[in-house]
GROMACS .gro file of C-alpha atoms in nm:
model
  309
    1UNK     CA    1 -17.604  -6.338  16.726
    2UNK     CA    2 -17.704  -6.292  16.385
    3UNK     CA    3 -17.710  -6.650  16.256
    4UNK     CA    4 -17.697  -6.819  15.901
    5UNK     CA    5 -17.872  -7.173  15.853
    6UNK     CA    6 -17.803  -7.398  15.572
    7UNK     CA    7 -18.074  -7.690  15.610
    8UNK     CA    8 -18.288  -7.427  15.815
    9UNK     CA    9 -18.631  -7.555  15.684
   10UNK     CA   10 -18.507  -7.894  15.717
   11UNK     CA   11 -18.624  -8.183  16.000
   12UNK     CA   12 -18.336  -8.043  16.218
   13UNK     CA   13 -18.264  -7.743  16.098
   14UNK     CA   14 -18.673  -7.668  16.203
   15UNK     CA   15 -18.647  -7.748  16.515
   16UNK     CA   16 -18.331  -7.571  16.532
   17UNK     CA   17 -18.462  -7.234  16.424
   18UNK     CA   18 -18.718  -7.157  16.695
   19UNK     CA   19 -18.393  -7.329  16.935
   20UNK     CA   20 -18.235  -6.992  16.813
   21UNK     CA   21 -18.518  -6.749  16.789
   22UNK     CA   22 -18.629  -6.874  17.210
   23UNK     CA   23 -18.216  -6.794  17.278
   24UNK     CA   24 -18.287  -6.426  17.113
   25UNK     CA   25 -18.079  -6.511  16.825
   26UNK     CA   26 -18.139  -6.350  16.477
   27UNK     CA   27 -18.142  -6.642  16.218
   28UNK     CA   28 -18.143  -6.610  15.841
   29UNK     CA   29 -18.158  -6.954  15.660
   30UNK     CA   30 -18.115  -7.073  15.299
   31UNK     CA   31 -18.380  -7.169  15.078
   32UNK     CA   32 -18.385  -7.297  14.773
   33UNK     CA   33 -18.793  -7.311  14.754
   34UNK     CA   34 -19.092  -7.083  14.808
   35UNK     CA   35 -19.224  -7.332  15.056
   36UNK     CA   36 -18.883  -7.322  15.200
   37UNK     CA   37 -18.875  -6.962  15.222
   38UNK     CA   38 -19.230  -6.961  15.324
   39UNK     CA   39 -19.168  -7.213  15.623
   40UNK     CA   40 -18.898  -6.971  15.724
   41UNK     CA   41 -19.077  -6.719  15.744
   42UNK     CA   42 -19.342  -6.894  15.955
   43UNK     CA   43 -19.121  -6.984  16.223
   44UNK     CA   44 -18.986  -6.616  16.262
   45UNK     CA   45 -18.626  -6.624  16.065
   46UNK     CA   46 -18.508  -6.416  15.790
   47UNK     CA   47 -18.458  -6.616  15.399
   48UNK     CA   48 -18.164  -6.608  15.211
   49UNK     CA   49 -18.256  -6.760  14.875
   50UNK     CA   50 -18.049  -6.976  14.680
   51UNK     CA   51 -17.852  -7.336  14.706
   52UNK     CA   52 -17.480  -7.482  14.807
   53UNK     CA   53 -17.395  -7.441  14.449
   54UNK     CA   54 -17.455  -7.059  14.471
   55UNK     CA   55 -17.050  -7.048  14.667
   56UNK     CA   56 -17.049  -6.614  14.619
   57UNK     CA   57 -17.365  -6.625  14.852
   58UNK     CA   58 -17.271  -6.863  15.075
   59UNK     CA   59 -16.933  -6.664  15.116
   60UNK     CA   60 -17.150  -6.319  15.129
   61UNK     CA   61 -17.419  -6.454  15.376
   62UNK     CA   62 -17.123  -6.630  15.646
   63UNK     CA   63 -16.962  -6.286  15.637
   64UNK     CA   64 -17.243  -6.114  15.698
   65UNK     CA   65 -17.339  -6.282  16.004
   66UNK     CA   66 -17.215  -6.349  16.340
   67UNK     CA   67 -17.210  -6.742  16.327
   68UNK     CA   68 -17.296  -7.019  16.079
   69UNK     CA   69 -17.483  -7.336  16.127
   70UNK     CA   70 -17.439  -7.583  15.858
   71UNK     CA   71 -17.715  -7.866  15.794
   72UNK     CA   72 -17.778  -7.913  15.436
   73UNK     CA   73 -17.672  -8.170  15.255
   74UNK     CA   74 -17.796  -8.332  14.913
   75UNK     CA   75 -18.005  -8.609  15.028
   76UNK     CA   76 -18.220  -8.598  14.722
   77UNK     CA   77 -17.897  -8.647  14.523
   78UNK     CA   78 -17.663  -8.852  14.811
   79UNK     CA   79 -17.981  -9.155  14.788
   80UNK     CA   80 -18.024  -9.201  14.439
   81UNK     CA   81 -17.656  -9.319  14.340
   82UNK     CA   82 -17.496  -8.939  14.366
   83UNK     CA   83 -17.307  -8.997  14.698
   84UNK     CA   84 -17.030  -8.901  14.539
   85UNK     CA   85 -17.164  -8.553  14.406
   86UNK     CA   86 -17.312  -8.451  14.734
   87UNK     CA   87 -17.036  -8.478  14.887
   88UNK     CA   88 -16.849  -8.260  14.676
   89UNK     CA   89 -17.138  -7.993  14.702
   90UNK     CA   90 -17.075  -7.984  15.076
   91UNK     CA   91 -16.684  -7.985  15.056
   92UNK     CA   92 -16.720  -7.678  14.843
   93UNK     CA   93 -16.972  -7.519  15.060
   94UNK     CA   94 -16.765  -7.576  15.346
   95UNK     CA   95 -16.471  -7.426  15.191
   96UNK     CA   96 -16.663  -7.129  15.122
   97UNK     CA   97 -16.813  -7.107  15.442
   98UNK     CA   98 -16.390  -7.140  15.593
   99UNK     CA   99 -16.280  -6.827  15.356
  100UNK     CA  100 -16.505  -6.613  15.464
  101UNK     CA  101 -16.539  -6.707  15.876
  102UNK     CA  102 -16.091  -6.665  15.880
  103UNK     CA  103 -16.013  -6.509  16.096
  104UNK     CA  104 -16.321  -6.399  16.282
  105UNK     CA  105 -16.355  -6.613  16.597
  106UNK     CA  106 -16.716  -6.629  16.479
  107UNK     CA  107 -16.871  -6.970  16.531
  108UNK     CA  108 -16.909  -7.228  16.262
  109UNK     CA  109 -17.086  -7.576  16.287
  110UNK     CA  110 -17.173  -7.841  16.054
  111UNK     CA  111 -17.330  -8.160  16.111
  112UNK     CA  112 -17.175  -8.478  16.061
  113UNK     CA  113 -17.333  -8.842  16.048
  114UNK     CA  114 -17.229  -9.138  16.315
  115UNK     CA  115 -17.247  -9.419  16.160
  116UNK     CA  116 -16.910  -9.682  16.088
  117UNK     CA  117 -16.681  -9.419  16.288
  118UNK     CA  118 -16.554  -9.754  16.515
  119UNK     CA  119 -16.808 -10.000  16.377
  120UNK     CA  120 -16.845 -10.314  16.653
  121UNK     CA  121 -16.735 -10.064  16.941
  122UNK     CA  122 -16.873  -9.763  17.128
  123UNK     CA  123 -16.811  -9.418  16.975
  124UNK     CA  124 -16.675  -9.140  17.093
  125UNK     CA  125 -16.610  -8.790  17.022
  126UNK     CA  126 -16.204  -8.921  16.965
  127UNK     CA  127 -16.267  -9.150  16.709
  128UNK     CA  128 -16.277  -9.117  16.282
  129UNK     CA  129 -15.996  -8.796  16.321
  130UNK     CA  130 -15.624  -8.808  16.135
  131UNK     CA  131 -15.477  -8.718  15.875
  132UNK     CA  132 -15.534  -9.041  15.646
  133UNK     CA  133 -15.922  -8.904  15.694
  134UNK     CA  134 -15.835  -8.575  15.646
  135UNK     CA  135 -15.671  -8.628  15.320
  136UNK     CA  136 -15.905  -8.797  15.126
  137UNK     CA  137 -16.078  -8.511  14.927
  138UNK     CA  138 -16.112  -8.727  14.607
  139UNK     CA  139 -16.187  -9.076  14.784
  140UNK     CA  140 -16.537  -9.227  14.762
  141UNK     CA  141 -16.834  -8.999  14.902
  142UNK     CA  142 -16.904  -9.120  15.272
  143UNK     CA  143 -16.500  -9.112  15.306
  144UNK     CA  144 -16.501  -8.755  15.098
  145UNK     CA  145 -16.695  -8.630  15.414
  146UNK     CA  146 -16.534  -8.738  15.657
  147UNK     CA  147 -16.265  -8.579  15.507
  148UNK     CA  148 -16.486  -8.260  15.505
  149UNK     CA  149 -16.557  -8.272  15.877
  150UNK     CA  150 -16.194  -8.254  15.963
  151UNK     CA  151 -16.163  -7.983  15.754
  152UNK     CA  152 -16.414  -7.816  15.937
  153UNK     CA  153 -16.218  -7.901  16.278
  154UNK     CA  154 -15.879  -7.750  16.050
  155UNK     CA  155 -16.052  -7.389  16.056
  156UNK     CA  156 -15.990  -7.366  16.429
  157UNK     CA  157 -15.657  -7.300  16.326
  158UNK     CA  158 -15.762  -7.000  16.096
  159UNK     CA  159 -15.912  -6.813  16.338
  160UNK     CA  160 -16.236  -6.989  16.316
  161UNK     CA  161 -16.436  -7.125  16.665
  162UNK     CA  162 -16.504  -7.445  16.410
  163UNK     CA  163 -16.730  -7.738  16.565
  164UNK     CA  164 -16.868  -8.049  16.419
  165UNK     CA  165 -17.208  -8.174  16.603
  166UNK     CA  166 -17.214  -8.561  16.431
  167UNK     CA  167 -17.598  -8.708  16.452
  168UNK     CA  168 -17.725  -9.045  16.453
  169UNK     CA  169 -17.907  -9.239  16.188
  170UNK     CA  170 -18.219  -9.131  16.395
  171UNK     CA  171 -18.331  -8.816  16.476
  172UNK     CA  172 -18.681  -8.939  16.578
  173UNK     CA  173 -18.958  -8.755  16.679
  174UNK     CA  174 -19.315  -8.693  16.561
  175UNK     CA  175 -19.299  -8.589  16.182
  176UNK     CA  176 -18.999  -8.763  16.130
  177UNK     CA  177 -18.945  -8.916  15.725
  178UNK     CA  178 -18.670  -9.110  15.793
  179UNK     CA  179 -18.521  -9.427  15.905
  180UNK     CA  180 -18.775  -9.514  16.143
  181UNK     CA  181 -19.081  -9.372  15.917
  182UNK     CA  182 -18.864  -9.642  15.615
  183UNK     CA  183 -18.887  -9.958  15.818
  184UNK     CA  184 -19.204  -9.877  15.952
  185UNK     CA  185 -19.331  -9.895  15.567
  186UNK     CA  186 -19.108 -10.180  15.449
  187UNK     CA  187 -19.293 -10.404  15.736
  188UNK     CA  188 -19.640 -10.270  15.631
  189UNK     CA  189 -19.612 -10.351  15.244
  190UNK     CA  190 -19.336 -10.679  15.355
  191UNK     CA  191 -19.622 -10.831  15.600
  192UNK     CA  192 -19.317 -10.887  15.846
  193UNK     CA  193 -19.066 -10.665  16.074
  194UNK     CA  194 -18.739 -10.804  15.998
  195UNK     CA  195 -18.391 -10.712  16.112
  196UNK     CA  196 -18.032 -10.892  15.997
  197UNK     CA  197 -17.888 -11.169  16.151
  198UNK     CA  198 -17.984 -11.225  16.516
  199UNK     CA  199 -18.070 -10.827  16.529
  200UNK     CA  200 -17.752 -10.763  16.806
  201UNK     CA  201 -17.690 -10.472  16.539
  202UNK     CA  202 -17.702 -10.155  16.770
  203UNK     CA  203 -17.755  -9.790  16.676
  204UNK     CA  204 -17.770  -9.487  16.849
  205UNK     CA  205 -18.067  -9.252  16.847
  206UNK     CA  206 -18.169  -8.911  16.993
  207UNK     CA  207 -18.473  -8.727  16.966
  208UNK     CA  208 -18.474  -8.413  16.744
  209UNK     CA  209 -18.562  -8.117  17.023
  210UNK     CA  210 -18.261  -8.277  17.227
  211UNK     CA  211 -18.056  -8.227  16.908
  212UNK     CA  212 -18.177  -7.856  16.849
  213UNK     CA  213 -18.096  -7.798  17.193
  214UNK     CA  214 -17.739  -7.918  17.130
  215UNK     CA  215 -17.696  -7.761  16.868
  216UNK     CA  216 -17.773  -7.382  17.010
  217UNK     CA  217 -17.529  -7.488  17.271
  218UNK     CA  218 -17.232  -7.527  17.055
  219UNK     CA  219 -17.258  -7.188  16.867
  220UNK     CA  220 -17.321  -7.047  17.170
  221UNK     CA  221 -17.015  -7.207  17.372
  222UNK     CA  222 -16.815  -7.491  17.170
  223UNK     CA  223 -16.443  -7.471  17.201
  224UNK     CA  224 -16.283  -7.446  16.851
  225UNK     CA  225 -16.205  -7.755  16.675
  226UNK     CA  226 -16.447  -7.969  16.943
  227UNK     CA  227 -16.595  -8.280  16.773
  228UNK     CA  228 -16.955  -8.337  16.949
  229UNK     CA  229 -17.194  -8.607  16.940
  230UNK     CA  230 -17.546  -8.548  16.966
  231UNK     CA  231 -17.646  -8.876  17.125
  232UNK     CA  232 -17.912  -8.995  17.379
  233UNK     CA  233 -17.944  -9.357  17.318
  234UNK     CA  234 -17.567  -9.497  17.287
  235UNK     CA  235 -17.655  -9.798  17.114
  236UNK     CA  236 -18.025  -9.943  17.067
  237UNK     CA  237 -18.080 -10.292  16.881
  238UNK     CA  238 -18.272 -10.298  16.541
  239UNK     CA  239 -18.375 -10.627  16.692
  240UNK     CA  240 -18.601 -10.455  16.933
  241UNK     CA  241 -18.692 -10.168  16.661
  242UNK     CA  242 -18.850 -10.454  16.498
  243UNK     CA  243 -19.036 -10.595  16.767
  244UNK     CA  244 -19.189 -10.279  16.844
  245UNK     CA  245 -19.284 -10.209  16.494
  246UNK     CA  246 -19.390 -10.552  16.474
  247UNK     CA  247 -19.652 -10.527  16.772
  248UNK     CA  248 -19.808 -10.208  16.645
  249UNK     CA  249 -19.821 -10.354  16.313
  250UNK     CA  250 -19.961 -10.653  16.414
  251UNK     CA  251 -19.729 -10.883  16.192
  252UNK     CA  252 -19.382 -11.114  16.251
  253UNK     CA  253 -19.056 -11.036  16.385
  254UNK     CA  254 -18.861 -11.237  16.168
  255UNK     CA  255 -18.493 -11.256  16.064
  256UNK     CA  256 -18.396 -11.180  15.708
  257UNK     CA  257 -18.117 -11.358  15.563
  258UNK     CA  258 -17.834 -11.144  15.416
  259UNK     CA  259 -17.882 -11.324  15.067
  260UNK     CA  260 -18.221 -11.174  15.097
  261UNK     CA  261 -18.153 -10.832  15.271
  262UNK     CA  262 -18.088 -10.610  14.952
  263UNK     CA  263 -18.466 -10.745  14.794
  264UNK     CA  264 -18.628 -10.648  15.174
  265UNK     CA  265 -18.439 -10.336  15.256
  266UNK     CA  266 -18.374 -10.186  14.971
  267UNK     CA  267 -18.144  -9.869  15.047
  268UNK     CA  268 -18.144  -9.952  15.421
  269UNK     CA  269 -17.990 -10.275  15.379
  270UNK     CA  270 -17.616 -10.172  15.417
  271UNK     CA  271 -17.694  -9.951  15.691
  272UNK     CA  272 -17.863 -10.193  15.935
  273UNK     CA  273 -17.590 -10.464  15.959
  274UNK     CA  274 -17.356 -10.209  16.106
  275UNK     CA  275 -17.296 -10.191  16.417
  276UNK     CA  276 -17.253  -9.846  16.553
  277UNK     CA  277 -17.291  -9.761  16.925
  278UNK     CA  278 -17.163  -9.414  17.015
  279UNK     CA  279 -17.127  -9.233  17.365
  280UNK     CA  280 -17.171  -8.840  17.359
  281UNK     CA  281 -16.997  -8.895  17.772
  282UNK     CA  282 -16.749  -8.604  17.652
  283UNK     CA  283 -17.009  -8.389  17.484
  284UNK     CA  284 -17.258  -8.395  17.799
  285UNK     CA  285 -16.912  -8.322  18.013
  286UNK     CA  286 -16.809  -7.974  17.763
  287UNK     CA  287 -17.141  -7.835  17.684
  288UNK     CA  288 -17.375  -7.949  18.005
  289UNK     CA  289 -17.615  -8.093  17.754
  290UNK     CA  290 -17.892  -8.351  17.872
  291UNK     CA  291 -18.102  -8.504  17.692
  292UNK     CA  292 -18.443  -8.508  17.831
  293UNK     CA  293 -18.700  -8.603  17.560
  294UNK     CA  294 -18.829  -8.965  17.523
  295UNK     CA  295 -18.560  -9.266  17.382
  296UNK     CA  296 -18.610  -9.411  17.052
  297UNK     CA  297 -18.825  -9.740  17.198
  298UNK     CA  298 -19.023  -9.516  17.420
  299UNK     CA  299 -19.094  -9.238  17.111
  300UNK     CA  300 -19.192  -9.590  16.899
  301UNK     CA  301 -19.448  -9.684  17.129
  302UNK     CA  302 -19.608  -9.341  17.116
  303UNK     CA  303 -19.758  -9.474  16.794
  304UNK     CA  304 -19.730  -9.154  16.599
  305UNK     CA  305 -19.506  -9.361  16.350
  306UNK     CA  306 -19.793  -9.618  16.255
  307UNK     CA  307 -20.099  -9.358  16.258
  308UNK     CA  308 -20.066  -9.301  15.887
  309UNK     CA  309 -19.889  -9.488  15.582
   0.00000   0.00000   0.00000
């Protein structure tokens, strides 16, 4: 297939992209940078430039092609107090991306986040769909995509083989500059690992090659409207993310009180309380997908998260 990537120079989106190229799919993917474009190029795909805000392209480029993966999002905007305005950016994007696919059958997938669908229960691919989340186009921005997900799952009824591939807060993996690479720091400049509460908090986790590999399944073979979660660990404590950062660290496991969570965390502190354990038991059913790279505590122990600051 010819295939256009939003996100393709991305930490998913660039594993995704030689996924593709190893499948013997064409890929194109949207860059808003010369290093962008220039990474692109380096890994063998085709560059579109421009941004989510450029809608005429993004309708132009999903027509042209045979299938269209979806993994940008405004991060740099989303973390800095513009939730709210990222998630508009992607609802429009995504409604570009539905106008032009109607119609088609041609394969459409965007990636979704996992945490708080069922917070305090396990997951699955049923859960966080209706119409009371489908509705809420001008609610607050985590809500405002949800909503966008299900409108994603909506173009299956527009002639669209629409899929949503939801991740967890870790991708992990060697290069990773994310959660994992933030609490690593925290501990280093804090002197302590902490975690909330008694640290019973559980996420799940899933190494980024096992995601790439989930995702070429689904535009290959996803029915239409098929929520999938791309999940290897179902649920792993940040108690024991701690004590593993803590031994390579060399400094305390401790518990930080709530009062004190917001001062320690910073940005991370309303994500770790939550707890979020999800099964992907359907997804490995539809698709055949196993994961088969290392868990999150085995990737920690590697040590490639503490070899540099």
């Amino acid at each position: 297939m010819r295939v256009f990537m939003t996100g393709a120079s991305g930490w998913i989106g660039s594993a995704v992209v030689p996924e593709l190229i190893g499948a013997g799919h064409q890929v194109t993917g949207l860059a808003r940078s010369d290093a962008s474009a220039a990474a692109l190029v380096a890994a063998g795909a085709e560059v579109r430039r421009g941004d989510l805000d450029d809608l005429d392209g993004l309708r132009a480029a999903a027509a042209a092609s045979d299938g269209v993966i979806h993994l940008a999002f405004k991060h740099d905007i989303a973390f800095s107090g513009g939730f709210q305005d990222a998630a508009l950016a992607d609802r429009r994007a995504v409604e570009a991306f539905g106008e032009a696919l109607a119609g088609t059958d041609r394969p459409f997938l965007m990636a979704a986040g996992t945490i708080g669908i069922a917070p305090g229960r396990v997951a699955t691919e049923e859960d966080g769909h209706g119409s009371d989340v489908a509705a809420a186009s001008g609610d607050e921005g985590p809500r405002l995509r949800l909503a966008t997900s299900e409108l994603a799952l909506s173009f299956a009824d527009r002639g669209v083989r629409s899929s949503v591939v939801r991740l967890p807060p870790t991708n992990h993996g060697e290069g990773d500059n994310g959660f994992m690479t933030a609490l690593v720091a925290i501990a280093r400049e804090k002197g302590v690992s902490g975690y909330l509460g008694d640290g019973s908090s559980r996420w799940p986790a899933v190494h980024r090659l096992d995601t790439a590999h989930l995702i070429a399944l689904a535009l290959e073979r996803a029915p239409a409207g098929s929520t999938l979660h791309a999940v290897a660990d179902e649920g792993v404590r940040i108690r024991d993310i701690a004590e593993v950062i803590g031994r390579h660290l060399d400094v305390p496991v401790v518990s930080v009180p709530d009062e004190d969570a917001a001062g320690h965390f910073t940005w991370l502190s309303g994500f770790l309380g939550v707890d979020s354990p999800v099964s992907s038991a359907r997804t490995r059913e539809s698709l055949g997908w196993q994961p088969t790279r290392p868990g999150l505590l085995e990737d920690l122990e590697k040590g490639h998260y503490f070899h540099t600051a």
